[in-house]
C-alpha atoms as an extended CHARMM CRD file, in Angstrom:
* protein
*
       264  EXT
         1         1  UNK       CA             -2.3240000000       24.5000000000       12.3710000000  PROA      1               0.0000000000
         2         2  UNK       CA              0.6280000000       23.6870000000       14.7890000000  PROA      2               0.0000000000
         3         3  UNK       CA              3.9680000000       24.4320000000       13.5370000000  PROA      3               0.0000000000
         4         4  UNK       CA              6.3880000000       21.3600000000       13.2120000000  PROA      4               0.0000000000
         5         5  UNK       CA              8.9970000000       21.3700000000       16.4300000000  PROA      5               0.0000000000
         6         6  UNK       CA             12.4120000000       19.4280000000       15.8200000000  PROA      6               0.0000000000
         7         7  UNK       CA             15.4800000000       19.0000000000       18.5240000000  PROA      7               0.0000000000
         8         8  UNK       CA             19.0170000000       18.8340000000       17.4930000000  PROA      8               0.0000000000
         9         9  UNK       CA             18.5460000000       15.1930000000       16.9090000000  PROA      9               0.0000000000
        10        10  UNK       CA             16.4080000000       15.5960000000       14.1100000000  PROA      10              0.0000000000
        11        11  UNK       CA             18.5800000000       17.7350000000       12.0340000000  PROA      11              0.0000000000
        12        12  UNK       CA             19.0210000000       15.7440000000        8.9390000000  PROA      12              0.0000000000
        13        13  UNK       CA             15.1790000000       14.8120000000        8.6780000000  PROA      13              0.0000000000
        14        14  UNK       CA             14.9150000000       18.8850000000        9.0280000000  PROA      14              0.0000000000
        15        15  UNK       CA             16.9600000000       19.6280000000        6.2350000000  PROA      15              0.0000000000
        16        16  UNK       CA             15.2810000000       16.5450000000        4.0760000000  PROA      16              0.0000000000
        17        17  UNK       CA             12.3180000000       18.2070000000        4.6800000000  PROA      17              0.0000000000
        18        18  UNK       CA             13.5110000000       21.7050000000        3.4990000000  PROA      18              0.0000000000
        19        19  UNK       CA             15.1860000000       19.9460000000       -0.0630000000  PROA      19              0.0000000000
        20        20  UNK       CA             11.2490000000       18.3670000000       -0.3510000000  PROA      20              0.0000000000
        21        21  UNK       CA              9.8750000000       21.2110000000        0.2020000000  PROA      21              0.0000000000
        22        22  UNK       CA             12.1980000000       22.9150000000       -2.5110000000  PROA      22              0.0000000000
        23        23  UNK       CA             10.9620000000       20.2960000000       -4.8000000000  PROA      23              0.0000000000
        24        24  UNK       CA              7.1630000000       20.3280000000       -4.4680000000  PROA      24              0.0000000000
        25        25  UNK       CA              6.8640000000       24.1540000000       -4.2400000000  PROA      25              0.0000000000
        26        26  UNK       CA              5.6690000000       24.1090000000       -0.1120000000  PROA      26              0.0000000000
        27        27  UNK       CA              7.1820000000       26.1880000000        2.1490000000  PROA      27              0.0000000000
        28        28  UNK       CA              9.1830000000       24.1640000000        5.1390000000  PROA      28              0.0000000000
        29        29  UNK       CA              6.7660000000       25.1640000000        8.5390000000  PROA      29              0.0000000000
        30        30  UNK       CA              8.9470000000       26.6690000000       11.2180000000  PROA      30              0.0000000000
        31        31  UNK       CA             10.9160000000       24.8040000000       14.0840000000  PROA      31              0.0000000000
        32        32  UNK       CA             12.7100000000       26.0700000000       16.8820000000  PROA      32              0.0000000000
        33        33  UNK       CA             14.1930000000       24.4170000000       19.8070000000  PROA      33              0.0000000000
        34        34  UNK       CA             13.7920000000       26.7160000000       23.3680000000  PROA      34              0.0000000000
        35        35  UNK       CA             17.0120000000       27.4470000000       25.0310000000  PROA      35              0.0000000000
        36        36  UNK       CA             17.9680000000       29.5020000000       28.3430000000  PROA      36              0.0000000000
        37        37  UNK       CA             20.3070000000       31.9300000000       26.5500000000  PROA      37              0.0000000000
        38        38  UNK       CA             21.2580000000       32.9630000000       22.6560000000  PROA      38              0.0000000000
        39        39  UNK       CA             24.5020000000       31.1100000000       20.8580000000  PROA      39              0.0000000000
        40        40  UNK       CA             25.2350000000       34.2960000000       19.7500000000  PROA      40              0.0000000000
        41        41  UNK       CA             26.3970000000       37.8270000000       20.9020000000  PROA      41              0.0000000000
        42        42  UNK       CA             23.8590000000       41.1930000000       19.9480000000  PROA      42              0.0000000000
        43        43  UNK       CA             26.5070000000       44.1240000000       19.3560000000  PROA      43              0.0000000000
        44        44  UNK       CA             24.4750000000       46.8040000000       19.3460000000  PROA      44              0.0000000000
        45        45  UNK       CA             25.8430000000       51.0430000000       18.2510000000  PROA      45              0.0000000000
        46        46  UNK       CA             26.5610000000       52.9630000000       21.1160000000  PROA      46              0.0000000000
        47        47  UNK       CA             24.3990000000       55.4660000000       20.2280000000  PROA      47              0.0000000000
        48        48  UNK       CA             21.2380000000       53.2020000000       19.5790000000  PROA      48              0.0000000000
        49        49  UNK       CA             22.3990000000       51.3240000000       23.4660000000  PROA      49              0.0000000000
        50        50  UNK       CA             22.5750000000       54.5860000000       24.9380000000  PROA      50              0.0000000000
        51        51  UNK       CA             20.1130000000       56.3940000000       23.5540000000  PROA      51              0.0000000000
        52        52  UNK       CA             17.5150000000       53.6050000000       24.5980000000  PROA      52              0.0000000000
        53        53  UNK       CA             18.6840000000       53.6920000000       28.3900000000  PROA      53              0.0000000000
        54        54  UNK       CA             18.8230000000       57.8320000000       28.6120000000  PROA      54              0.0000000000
        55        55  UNK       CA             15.2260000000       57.9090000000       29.4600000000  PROA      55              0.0000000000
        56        56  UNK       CA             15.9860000000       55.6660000000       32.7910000000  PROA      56              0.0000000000
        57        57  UNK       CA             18.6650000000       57.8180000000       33.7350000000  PROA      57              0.0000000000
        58        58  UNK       CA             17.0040000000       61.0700000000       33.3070000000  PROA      58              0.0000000000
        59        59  UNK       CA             14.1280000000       58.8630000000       35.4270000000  PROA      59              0.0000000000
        60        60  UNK       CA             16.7690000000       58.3860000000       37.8770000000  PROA      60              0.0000000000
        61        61  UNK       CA             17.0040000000       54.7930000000       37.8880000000  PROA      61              0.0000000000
        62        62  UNK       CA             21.0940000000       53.2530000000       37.9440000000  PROA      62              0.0000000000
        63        63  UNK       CA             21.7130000000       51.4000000000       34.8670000000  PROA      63              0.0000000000
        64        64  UNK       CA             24.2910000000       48.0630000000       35.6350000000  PROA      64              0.0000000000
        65        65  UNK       CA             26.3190000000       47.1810000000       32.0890000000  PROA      65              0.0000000000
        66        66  UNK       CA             28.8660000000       45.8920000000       31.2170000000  PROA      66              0.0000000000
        67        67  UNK       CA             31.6480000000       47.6920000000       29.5560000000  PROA      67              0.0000000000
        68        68  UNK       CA             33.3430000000       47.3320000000       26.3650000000  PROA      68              0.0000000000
        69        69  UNK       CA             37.1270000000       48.5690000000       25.5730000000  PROA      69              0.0000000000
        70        70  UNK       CA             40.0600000000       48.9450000000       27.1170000000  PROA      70              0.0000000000
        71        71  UNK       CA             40.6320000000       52.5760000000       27.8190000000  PROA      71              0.0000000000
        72        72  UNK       CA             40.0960000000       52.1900000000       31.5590000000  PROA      72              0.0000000000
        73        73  UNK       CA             42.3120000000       49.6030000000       31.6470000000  PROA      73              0.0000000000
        74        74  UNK       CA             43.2770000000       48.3690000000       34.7930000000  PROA      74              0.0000000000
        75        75  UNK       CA             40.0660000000       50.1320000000       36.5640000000  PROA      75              0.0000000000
        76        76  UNK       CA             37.8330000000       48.8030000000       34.1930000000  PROA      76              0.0000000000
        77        77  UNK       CA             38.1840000000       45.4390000000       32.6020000000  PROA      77              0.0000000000
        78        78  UNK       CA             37.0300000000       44.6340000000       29.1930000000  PROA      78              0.0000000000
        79        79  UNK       CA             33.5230000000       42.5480000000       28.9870000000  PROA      79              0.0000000000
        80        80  UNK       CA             34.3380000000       41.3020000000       32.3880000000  PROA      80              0.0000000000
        81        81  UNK       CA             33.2230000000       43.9820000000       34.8370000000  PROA      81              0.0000000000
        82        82  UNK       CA             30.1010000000       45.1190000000       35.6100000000  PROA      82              0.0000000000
        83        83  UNK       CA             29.5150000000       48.9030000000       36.0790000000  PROA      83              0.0000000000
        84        84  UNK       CA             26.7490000000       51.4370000000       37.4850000000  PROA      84              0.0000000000
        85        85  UNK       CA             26.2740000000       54.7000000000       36.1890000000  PROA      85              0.0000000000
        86        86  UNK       CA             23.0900000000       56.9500000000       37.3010000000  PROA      86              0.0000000000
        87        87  UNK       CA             22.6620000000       60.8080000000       37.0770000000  PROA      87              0.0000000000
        88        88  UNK       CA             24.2510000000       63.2560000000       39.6860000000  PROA      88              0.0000000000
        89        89  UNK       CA             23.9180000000       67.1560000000       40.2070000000  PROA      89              0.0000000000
        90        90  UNK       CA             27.4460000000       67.5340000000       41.0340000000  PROA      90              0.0000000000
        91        91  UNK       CA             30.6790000000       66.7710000000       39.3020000000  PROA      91              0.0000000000
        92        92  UNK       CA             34.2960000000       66.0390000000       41.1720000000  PROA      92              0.0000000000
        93        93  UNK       CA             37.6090000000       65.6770000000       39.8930000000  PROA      93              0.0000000000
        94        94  UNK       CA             38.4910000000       62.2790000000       39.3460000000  PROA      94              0.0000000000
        95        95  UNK       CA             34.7270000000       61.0740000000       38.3910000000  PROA      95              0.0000000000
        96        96  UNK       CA             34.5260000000       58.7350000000       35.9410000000  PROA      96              0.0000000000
        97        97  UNK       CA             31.6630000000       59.6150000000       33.6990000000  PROA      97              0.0000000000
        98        98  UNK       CA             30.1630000000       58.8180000000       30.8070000000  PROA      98              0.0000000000
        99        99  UNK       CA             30.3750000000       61.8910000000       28.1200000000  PROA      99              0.0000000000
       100       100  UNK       CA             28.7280000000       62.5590000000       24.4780000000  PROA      100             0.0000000000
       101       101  UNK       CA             31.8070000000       64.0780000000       23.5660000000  PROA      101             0.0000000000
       102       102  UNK       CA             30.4540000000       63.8650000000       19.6190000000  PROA      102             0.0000000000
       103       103  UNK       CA             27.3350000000       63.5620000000       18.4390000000  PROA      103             0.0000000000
       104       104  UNK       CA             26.6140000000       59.5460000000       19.0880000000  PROA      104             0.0000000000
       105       105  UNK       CA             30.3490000000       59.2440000000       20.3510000000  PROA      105             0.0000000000
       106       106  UNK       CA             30.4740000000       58.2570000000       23.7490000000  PROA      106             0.0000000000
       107       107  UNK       CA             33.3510000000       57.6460000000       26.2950000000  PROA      107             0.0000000000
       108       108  UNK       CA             33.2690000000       56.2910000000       29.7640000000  PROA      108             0.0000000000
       109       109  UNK       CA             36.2260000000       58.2750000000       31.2070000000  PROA      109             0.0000000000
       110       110  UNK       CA             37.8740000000       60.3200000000       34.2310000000  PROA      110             0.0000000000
       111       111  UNK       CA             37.4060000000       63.7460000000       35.0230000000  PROA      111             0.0000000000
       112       112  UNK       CA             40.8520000000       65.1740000000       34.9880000000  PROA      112             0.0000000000
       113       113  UNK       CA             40.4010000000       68.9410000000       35.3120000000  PROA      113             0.0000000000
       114       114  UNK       CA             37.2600000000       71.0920000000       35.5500000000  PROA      114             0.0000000000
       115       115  UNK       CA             37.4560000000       74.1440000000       34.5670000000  PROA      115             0.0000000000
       116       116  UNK       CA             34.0530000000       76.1480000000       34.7210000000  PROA      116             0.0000000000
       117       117  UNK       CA             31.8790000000       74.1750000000       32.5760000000  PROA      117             0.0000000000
       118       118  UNK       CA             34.3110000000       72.6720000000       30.5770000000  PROA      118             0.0000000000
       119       119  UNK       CA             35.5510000000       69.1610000000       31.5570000000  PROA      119             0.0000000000
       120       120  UNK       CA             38.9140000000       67.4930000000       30.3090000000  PROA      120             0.0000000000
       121       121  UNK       CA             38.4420000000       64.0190000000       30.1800000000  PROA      121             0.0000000000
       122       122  UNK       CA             40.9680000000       60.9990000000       29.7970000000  PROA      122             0.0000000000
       123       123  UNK       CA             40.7990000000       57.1560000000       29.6520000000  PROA      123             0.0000000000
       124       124  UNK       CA             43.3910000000       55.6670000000       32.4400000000  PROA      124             0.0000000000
       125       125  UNK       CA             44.8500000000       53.6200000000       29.8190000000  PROA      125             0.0000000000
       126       126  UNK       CA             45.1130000000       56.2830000000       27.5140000000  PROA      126             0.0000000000
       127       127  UNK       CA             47.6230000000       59.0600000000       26.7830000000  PROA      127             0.0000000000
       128       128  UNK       CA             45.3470000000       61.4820000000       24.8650000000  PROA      128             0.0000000000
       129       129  UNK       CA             42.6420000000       63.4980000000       26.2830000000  PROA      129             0.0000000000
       130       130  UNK       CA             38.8280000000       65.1710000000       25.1570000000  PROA      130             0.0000000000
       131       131  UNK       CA             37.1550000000       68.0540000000       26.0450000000  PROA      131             0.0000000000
       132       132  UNK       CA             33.2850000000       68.0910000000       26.7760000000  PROA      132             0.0000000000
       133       133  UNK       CA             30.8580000000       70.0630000000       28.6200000000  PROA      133             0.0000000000
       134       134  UNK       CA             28.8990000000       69.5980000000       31.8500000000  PROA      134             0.0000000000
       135       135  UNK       CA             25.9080000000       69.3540000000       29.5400000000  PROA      135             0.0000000000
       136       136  UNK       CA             27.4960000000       66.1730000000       27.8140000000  PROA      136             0.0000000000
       137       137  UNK       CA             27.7850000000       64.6310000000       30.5310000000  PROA      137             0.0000000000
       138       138  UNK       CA             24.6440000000       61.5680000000       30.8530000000  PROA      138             0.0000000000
       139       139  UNK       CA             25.7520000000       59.8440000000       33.6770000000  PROA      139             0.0000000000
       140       140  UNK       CA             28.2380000000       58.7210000000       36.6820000000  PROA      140             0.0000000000
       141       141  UNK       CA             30.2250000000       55.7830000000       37.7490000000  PROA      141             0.0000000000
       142       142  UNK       CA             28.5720000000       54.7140000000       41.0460000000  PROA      142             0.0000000000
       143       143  UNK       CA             30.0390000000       51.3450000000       41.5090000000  PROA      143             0.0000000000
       144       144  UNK       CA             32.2720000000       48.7210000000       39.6590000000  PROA      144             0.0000000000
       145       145  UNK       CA             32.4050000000       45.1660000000       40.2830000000  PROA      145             0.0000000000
       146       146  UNK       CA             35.2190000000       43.1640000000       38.9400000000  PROA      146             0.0000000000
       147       147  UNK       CA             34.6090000000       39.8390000000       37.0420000000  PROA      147             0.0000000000
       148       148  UNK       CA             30.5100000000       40.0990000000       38.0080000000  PROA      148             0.0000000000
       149       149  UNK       CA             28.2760000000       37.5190000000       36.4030000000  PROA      149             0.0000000000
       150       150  UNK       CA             24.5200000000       38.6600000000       35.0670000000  PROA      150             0.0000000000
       151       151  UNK       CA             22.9750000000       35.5830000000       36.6940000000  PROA      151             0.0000000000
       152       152  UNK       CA             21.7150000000       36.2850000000       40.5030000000  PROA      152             0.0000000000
       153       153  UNK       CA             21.5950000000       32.6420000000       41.9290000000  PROA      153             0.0000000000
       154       154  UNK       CA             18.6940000000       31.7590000000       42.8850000000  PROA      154             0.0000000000
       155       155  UNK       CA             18.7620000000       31.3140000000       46.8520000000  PROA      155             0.0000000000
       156       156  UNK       CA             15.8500000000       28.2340000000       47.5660000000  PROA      156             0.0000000000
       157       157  UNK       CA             15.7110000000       24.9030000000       45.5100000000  PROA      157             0.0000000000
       158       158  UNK       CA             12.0660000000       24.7090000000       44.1340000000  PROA      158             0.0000000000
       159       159  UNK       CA             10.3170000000       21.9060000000       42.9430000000  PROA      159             0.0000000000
       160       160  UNK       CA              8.7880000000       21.6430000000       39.7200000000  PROA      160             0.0000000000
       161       161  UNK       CA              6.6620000000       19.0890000000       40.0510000000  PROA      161             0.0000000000
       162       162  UNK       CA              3.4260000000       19.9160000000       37.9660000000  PROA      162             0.0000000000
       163       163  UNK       CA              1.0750000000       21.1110000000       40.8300000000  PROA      163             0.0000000000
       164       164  UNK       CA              3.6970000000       23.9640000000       41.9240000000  PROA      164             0.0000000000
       165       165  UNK       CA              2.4120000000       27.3090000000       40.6060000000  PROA      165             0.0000000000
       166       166  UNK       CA              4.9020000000       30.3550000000       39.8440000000  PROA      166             0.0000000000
       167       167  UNK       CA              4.3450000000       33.5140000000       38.6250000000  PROA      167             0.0000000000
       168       168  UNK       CA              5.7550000000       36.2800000000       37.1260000000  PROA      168             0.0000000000
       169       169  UNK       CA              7.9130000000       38.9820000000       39.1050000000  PROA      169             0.0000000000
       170       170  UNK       CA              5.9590000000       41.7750000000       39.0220000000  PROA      170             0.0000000000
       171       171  UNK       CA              8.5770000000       43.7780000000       40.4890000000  PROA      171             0.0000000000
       172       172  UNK       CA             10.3960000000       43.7620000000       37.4500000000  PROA      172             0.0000000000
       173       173  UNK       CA              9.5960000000       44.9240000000       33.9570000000  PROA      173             0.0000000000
       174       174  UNK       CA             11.0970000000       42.9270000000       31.1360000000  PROA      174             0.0000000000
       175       175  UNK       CA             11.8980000000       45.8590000000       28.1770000000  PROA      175             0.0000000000
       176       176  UNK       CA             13.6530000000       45.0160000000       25.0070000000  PROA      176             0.0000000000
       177       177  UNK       CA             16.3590000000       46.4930000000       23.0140000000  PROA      177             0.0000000000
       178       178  UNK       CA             17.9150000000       45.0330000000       19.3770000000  PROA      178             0.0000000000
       179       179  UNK       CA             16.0040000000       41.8000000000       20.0400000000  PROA      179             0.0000000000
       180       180  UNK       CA             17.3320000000       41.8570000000       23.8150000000  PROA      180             0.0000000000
       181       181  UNK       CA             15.0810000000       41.7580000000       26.8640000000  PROA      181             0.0000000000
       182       182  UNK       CA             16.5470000000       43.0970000000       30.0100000000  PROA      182             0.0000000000
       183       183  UNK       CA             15.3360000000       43.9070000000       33.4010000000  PROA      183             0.0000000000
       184       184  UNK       CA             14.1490000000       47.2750000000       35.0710000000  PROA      184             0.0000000000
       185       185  UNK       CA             13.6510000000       46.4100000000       38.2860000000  PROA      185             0.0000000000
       186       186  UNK       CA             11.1860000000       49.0190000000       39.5780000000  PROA      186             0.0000000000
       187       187  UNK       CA             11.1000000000       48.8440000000       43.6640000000  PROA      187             0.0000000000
       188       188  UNK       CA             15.5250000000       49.3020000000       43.1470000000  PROA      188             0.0000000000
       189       189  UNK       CA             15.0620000000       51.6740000000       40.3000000000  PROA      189             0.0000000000
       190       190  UNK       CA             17.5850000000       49.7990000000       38.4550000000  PROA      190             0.0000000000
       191       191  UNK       CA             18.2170000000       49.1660000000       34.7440000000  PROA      191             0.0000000000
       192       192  UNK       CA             19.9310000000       45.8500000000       34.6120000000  PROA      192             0.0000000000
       193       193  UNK       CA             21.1860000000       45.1640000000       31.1880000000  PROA      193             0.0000000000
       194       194  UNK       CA             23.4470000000       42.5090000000       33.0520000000  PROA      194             0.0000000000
       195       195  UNK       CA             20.1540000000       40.3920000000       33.4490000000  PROA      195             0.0000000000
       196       196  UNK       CA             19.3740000000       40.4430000000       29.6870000000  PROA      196             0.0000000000
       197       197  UNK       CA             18.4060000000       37.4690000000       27.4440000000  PROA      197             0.0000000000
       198       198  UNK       CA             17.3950000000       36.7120000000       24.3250000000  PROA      198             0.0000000000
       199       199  UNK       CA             14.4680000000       34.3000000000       23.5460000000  PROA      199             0.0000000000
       200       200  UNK       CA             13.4280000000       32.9660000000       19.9020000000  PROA      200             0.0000000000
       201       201  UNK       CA             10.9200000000       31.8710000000       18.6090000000  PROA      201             0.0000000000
       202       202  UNK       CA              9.6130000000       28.9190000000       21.1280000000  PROA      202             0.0000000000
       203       203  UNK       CA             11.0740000000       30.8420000000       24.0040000000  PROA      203             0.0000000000
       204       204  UNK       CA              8.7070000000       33.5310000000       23.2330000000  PROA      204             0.0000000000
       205       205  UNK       CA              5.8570000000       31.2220000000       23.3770000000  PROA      205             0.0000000000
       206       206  UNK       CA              6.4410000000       30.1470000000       26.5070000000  PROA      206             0.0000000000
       207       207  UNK       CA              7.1600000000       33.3640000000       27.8690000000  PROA      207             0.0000000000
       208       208  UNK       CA              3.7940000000       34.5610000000       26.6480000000  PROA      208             0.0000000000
       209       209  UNK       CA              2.0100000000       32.0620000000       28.7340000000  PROA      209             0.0000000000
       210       210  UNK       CA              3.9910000000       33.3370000000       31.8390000000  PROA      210             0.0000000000
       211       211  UNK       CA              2.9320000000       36.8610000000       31.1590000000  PROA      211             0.0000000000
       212       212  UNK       CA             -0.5600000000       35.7330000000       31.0900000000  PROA      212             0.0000000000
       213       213  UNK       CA             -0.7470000000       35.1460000000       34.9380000000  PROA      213             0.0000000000
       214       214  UNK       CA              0.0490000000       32.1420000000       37.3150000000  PROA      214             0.0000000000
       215       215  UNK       CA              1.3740000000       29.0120000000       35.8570000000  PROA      215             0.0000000000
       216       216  UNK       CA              2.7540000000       25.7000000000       36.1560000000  PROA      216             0.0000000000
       217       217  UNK       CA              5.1890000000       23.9640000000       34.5920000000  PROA      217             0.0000000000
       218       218  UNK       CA              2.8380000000       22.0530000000       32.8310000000  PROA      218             0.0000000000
       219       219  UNK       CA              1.2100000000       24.9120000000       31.3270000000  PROA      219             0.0000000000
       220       220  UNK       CA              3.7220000000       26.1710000000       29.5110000000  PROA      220             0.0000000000
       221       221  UNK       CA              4.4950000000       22.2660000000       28.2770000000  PROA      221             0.0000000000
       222       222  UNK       CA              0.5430000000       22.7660000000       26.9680000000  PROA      222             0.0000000000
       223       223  UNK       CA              1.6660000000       26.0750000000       25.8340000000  PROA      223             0.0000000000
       224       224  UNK       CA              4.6150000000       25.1280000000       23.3800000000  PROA      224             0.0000000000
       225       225  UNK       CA              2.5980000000       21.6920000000       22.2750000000  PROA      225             0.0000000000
       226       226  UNK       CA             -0.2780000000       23.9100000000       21.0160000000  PROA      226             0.0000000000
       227       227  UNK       CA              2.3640000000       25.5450000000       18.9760000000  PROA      227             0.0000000000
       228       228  UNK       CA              4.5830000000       23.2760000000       17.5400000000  PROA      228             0.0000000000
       229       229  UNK       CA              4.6840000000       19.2810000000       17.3390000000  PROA      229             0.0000000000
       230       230  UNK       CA              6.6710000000       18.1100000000       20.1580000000  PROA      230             0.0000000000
       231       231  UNK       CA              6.2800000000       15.0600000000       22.2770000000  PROA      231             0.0000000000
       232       232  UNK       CA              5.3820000000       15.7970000000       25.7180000000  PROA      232             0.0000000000
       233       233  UNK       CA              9.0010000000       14.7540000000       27.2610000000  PROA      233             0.0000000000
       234       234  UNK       CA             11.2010000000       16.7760000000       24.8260000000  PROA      234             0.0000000000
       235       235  UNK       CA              8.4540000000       19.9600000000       26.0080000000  PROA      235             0.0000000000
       236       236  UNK       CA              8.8180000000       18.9290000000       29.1040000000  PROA      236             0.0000000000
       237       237  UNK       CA             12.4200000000       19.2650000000       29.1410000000  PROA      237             0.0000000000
       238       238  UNK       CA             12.8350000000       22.4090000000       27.5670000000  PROA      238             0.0000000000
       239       239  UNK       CA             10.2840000000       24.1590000000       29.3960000000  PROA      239             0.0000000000
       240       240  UNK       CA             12.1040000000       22.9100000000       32.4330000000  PROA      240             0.0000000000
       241       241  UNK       CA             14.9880000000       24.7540000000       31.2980000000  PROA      241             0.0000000000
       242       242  UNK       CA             13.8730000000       27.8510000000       30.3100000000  PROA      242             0.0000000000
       243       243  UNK       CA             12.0830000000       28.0470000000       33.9280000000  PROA      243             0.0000000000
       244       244  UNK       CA             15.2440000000       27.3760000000       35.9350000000  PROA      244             0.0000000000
       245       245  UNK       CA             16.7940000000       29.8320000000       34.1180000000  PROA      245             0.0000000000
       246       246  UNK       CA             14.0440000000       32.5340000000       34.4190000000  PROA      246             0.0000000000
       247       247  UNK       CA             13.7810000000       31.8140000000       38.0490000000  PROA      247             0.0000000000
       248       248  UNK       CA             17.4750000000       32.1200000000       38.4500000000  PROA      248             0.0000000000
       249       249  UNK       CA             17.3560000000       35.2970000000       36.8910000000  PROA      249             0.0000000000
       250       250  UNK       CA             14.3200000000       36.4670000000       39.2870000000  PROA      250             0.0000000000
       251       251  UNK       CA             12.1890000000       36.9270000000       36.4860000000  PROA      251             0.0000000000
       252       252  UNK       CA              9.8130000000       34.9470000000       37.8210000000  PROA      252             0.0000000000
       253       253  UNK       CA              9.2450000000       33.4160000000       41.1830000000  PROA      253             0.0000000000
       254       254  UNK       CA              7.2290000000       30.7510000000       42.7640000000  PROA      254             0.0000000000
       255       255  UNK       CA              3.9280000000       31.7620000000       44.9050000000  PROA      255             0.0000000000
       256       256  UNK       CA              3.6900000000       31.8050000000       48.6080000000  PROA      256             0.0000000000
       257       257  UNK       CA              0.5330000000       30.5870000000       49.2380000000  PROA      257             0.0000000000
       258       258  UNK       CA             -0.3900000000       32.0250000000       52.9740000000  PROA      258             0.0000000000
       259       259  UNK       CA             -1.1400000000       29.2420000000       55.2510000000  PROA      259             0.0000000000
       260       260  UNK       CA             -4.6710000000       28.4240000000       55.9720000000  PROA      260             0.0000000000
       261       261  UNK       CA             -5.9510000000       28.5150000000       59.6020000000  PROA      261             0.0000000000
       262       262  UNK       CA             -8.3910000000       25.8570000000       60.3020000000  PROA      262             0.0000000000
       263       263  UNK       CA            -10.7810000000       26.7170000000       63.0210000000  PROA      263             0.0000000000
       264       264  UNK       CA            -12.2890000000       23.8290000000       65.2870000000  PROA      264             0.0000000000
């Protein structure tokens, strides 16, 4: 049985169908309307974020985040700037690393003084300091970049007329945290949490079908239609979205077909 599929449009037959339902005893079907990105912000522990990325950097992949706080202040901007941490064998003076100074209590600060394996540590913006050990130390600043955006631009216009097949960047793997997907991009051995999204319910649907193996644009239209009750041009549109973002994002990519020689 398909699942009923409303836009915003429909709103106040939705909710007339939810008071009926409350009436008769039935349980309303789901609906859910595909978008590129969430309305709303995951804020997820420190611990459980960090935690889930430590196996990448012991891997030695670089993870790109973004930062939140403003003890770095004016090095590093609050939920603005985009930073790259990785594992390193050696420590300077004047690193900025990220320490486990506390059980679950992490601080993304500069090395101030070394002194054996003690570290004293201290946020630029700050006027207090912390101690930790080399051993607390998970990872490095590599490179900051000021004001970056998540979205890579994508750098060819495609057409998505119906007969254009795309697939699915296998260069990437899409891992989730909290309800988040984000990117690992295996051949650069980067975690890129700055490439994350969040799909519901429909989205998920659709990105099923990608995972599946080549596809058009209509196939994920047939996709979301076996699912819910939609009319082919509302599918059609939101499909259309969720594949210009994806392909902005590089999570998927169209396929290069190599030219066929014809021999006389």
């Amino acid at each position: 049985m398909t699942k009923s599929f409303v836009s915003a449009d429909s709103l106040a037959l939705c909710l007339a169908l939810v008071a009926l339902s409350i009436l008769t005893g039935c349980s309303p079907r789901a609906s859910h309307r595909p978008v590129a990105a969430s309305d709303s912000t995951v804020m997820i522990p420190n611990q459980a974020y960090f935690i889930r990325l430590q196996p990448y950097l012991d891997s030695g992949y670089t993870v790109r985040m973004r930062p939140k706080g403003y003890s770095m202040l004016p090095t590093i901007n609050d939920r603005t700037d985009m930073v790259r941490l990785a594992r390193k064998d050696s420590l300077r003076l004047w690193d900025v690393v990220l320490a486990e100074i506390e059980p679950g209590h992490y601080v993304l600060h500069r090395v101030m003084r070394i002194d054996g394996d003690t570290l004293i540590l201290k946020g630029d913006h700050n006027r207090t300091f912390e101690w930790a050990r080399r051993d607390q130390v998970r990872a490095t600043l590599t490179a900051l970049e000021h004001h970056a955006s998540g979205i890579r631009p994508s750098a060819v216009e495609v057409d998505f007329g119906e007969d254009v097949t795309f697939e699915q960047n296998r260069q990437v793997l899409i891992d989730s945290m909290a309800g988040v997907r984000f990117v690992v991009d295996r051949q650069e051995r980067l975690v890129d949490m700055g490439r994350s999204i969040r799909l519901n319910e429909s989205a998920e649907v659709i990105w099923q079908r990608v995972e599946q193996g080549p596809f058009t644009l209509r196939h994920l239209v047939d996709a979301l239609r076996e699912e819910y009750e939609v009319d082919v041009p509302t599918a059609t549109a939101d499909c259309r979205s969720m594949l210009a973002a994806w392909l902005q994002l590089d999570l998927v990519r169209p396929v290069v077909r190599e030219p066929q020689v014809i021999l006389p």
